[in-house]
Short mmCIF file of C-alpha atoms in Angstrom, two decimals:
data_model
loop_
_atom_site.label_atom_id
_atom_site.label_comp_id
_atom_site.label_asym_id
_atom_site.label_seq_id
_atom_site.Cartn_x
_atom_site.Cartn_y
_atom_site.Cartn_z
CA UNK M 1 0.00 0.00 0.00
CA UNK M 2 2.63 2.79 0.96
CA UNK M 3 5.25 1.61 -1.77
CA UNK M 4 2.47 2.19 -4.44
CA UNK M 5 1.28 5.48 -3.20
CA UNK M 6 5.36 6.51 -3.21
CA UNK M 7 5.05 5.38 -6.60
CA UNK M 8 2.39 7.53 -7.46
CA UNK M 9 3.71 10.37 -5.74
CA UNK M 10 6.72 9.98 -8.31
CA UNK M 11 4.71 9.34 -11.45
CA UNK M 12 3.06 12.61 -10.48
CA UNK M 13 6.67 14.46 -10.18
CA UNK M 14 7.77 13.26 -13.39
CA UNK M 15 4.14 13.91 -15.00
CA UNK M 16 4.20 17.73 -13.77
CA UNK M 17 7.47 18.06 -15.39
CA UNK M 18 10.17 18.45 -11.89
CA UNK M 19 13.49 17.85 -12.33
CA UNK M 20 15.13 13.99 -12.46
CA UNK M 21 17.35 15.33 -9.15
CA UNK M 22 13.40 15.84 -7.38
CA UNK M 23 11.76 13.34 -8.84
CA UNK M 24 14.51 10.68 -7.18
CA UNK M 25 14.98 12.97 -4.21
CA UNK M 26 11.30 13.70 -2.86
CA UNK M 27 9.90 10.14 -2.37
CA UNK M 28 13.33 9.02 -0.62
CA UNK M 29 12.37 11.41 1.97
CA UNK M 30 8.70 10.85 2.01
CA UNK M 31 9.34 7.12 2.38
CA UNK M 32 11.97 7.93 5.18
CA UNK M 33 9.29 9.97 7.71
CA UNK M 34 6.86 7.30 6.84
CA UNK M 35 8.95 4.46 8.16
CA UNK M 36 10.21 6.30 10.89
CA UNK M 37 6.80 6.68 12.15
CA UNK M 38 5.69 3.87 11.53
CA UNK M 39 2.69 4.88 9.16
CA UNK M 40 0.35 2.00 7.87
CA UNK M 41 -2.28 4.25 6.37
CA UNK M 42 -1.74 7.77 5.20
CA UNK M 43 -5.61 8.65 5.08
CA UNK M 44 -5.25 10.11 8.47
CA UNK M 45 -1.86 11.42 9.90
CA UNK M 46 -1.68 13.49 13.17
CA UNK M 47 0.19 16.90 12.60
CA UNK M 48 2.15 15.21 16.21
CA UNK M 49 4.04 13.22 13.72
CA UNK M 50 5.27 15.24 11.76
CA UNK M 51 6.61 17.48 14.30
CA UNK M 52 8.28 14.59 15.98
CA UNK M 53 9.57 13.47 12.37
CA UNK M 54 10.92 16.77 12.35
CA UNK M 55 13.02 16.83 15.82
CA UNK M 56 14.34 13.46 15.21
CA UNK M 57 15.99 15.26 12.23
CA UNK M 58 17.64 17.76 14.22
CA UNK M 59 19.64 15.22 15.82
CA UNK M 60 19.87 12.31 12.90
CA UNK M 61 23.47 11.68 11.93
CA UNK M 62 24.63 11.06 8.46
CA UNK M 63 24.29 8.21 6.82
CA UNK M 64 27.66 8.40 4.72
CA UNK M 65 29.80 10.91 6.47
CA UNK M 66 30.06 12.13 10.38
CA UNK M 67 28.07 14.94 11.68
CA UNK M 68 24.43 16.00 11.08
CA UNK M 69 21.99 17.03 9.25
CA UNK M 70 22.38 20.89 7.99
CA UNK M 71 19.38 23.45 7.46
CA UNK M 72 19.27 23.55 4.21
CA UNK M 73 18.97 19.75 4.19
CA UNK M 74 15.99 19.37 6.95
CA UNK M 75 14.52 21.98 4.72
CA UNK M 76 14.63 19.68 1.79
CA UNK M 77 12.30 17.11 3.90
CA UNK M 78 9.60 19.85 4.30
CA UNK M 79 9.49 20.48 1.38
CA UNK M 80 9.20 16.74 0.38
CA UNK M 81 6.17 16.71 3.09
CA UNK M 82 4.56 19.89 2.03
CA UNK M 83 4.79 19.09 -1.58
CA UNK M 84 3.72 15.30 -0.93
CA UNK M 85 1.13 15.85 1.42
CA UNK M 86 -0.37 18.71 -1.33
CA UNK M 87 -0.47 16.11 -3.53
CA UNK M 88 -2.13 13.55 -1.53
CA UNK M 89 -5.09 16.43 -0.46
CA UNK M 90 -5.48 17.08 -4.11
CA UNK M 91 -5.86 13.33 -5.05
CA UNK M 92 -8.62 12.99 -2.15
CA UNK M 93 -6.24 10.84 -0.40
CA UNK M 94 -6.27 12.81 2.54
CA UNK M 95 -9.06 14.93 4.13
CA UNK M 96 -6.97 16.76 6.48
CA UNK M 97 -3.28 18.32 5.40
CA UNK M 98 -1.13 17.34 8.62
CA UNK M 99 1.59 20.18 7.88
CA UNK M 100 -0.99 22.76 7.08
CA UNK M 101 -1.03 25.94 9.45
CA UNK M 102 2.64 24.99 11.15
CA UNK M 103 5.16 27.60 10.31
CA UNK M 104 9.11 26.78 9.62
CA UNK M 105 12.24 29.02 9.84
CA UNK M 106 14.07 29.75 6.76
CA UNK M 107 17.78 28.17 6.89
CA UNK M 108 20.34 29.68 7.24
CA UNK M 109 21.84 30.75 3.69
CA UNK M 110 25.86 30.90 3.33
CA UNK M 111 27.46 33.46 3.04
CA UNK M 112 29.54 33.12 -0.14
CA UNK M 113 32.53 36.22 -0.67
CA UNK M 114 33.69 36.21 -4.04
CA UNK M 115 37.61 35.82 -4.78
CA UNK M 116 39.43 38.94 -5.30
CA UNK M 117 40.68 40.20 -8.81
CA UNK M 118 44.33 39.19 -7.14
CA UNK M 119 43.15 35.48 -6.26
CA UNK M 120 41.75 35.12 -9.81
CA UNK M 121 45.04 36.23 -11.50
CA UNK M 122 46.94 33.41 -9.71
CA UNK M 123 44.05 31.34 -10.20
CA UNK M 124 44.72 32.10 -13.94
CA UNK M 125 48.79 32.19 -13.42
CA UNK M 126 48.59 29.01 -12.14
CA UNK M 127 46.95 27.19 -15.06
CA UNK M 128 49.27 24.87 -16.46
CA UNK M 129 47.82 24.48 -20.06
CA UNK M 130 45.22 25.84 -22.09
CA UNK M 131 42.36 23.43 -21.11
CA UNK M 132 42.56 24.17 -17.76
CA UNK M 133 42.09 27.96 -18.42
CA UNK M 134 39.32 27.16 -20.53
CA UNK M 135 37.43 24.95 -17.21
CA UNK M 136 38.78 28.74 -15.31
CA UNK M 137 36.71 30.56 -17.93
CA UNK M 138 34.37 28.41 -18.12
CA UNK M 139 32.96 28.10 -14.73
CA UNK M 140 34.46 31.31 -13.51
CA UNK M 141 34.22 33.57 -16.35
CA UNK M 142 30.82 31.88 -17.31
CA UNK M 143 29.65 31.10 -14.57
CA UNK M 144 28.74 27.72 -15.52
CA UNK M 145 27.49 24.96 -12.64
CA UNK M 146 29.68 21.66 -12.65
CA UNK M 147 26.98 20.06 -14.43
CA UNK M 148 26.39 22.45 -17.12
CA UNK M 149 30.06 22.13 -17.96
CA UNK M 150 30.13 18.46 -18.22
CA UNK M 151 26.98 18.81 -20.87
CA UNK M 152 28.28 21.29 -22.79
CA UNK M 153 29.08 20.70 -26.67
CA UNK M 154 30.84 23.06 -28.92
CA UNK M 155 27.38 23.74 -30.67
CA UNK M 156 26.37 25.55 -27.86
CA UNK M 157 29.13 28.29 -28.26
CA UNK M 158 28.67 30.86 -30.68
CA UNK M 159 32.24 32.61 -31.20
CA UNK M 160 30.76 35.20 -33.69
CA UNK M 161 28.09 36.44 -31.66
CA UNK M 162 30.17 35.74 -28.40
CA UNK M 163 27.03 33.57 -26.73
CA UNK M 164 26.87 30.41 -24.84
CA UNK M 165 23.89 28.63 -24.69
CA UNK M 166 23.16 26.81 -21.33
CA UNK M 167 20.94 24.14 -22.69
CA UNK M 168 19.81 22.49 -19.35
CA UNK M 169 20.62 24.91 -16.88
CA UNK M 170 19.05 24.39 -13.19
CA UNK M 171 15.72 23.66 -12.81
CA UNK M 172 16.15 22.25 -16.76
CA UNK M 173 15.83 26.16 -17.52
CA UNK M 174 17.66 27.16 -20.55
CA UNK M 175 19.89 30.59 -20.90
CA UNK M 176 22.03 32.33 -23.11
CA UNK M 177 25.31 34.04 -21.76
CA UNK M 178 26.73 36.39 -23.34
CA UNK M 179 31.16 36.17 -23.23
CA UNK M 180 33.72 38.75 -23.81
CA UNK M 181 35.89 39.22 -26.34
CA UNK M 182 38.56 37.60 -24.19
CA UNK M 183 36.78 34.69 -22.95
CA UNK M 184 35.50 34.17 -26.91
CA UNK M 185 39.19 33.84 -27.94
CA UNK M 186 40.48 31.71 -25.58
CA UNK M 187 37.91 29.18 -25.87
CA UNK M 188 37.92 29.06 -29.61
CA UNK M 189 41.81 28.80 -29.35
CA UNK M 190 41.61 25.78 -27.08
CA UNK M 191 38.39 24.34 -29.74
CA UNK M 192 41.19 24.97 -32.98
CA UNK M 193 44.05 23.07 -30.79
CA UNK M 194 41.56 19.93 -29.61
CA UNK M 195 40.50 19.61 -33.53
CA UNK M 196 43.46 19.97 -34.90
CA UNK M 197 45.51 17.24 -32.45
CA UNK M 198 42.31 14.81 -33.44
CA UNK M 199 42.71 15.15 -36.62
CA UNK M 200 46.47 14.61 -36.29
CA UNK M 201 45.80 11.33 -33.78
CA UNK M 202 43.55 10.25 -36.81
CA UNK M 203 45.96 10.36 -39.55
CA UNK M 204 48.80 8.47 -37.39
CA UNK M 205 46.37 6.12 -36.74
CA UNK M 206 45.69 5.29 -40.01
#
């Protein structure tokens, strides 16, 4: 009974279009404060265990590292319940929404300073080749997330009209960035050195 209504919590994810990281994320957690409370039937849940769910949490250690669980991650869980338990009220599962009406403190966001223009030019000075001052550019220049540098193909950057298109950018929103003249070069003069030793690796190949 609970596996399949996990399972339709997912389908519905994936049906309203959230991304692959919530779709596997959500019902992990969902499953987790179900089990941990030992719920047989979701039809009626007292709001008591919930907020019990929720202190357990405060002190619940990690499961692949020391320490415990941060803010930002306890928020993640309330938002699994709040977005499951939606669902569930919607879909006539539930007559009475067990984290309706309680109120939650925002985490604490961190505080990120940016590196000075003297810690980028030894970042920079420090580059070894031209492929890793592309990555610099890249991610630092660009601004590009680890993941939308691994899925980036050279059809996505426009050296003429000095763009980059972000094709599945977070939240599998798509943007366009526009580069400097600088940034342009560089990476088209680490694109004409990659082609050009292919092509060489292909004729000795041969």
């Amino acid at each position: 009974m609970i596996t399949e209504i996990i399972n339709q919590f997912k389908n519905y994810l994936q049906n309203v279009g959230y991304s692959d990281t919530i779709i596997k994320m959500l019902p992990v957690l969902v499953k987790e404060f179900i089990q941990h409370q030992n719920i047989a039937d979701i039809s009626f849940i007292e709001q008591e265990k919930v907020k019990l769910f929720l202190e357990y949490l405060q002190t619940r250690p990690l499961k692949k590292r020391s320490g415990a669980l941060s803010e930002s991650m306890i928020s993640q869980y309330v938002y699994a319940l709040k977005t499951f338990f939606s669902w569930a009220e919607v879909t006539e599962q539930i007559d009475y929404n067990p984290i309706s009406g309680m109120k939650f403190k925002r985490p604490k966001q961190n505080v990120r300073e940016p590196l000075s223009l003297e810690e980028i030019t030894q970042l920079f000075t420090a580059t070894e080749n031209l492929k890793q001052q592309t990555i610099l550019h890249l991610f630092y220049s660009c601004g590009l997330r680890r993941s939308e540098g691994e899925a980036l193909n050279i059809s996505d950057i426009h050296f003429k009209q000095q763009l980059l298109h972000v094709r599945a950018g977070k939240g599998t929103k798509r943007r366009v960035i526009p580069i400097t003249a600088k940034v342009t070069a560089a990476l088209e003069e680490y694109y004409l050195q990659e082609r050009c030793n292919s092509t060489s690796q292909k004729v000795k190949d041969t």
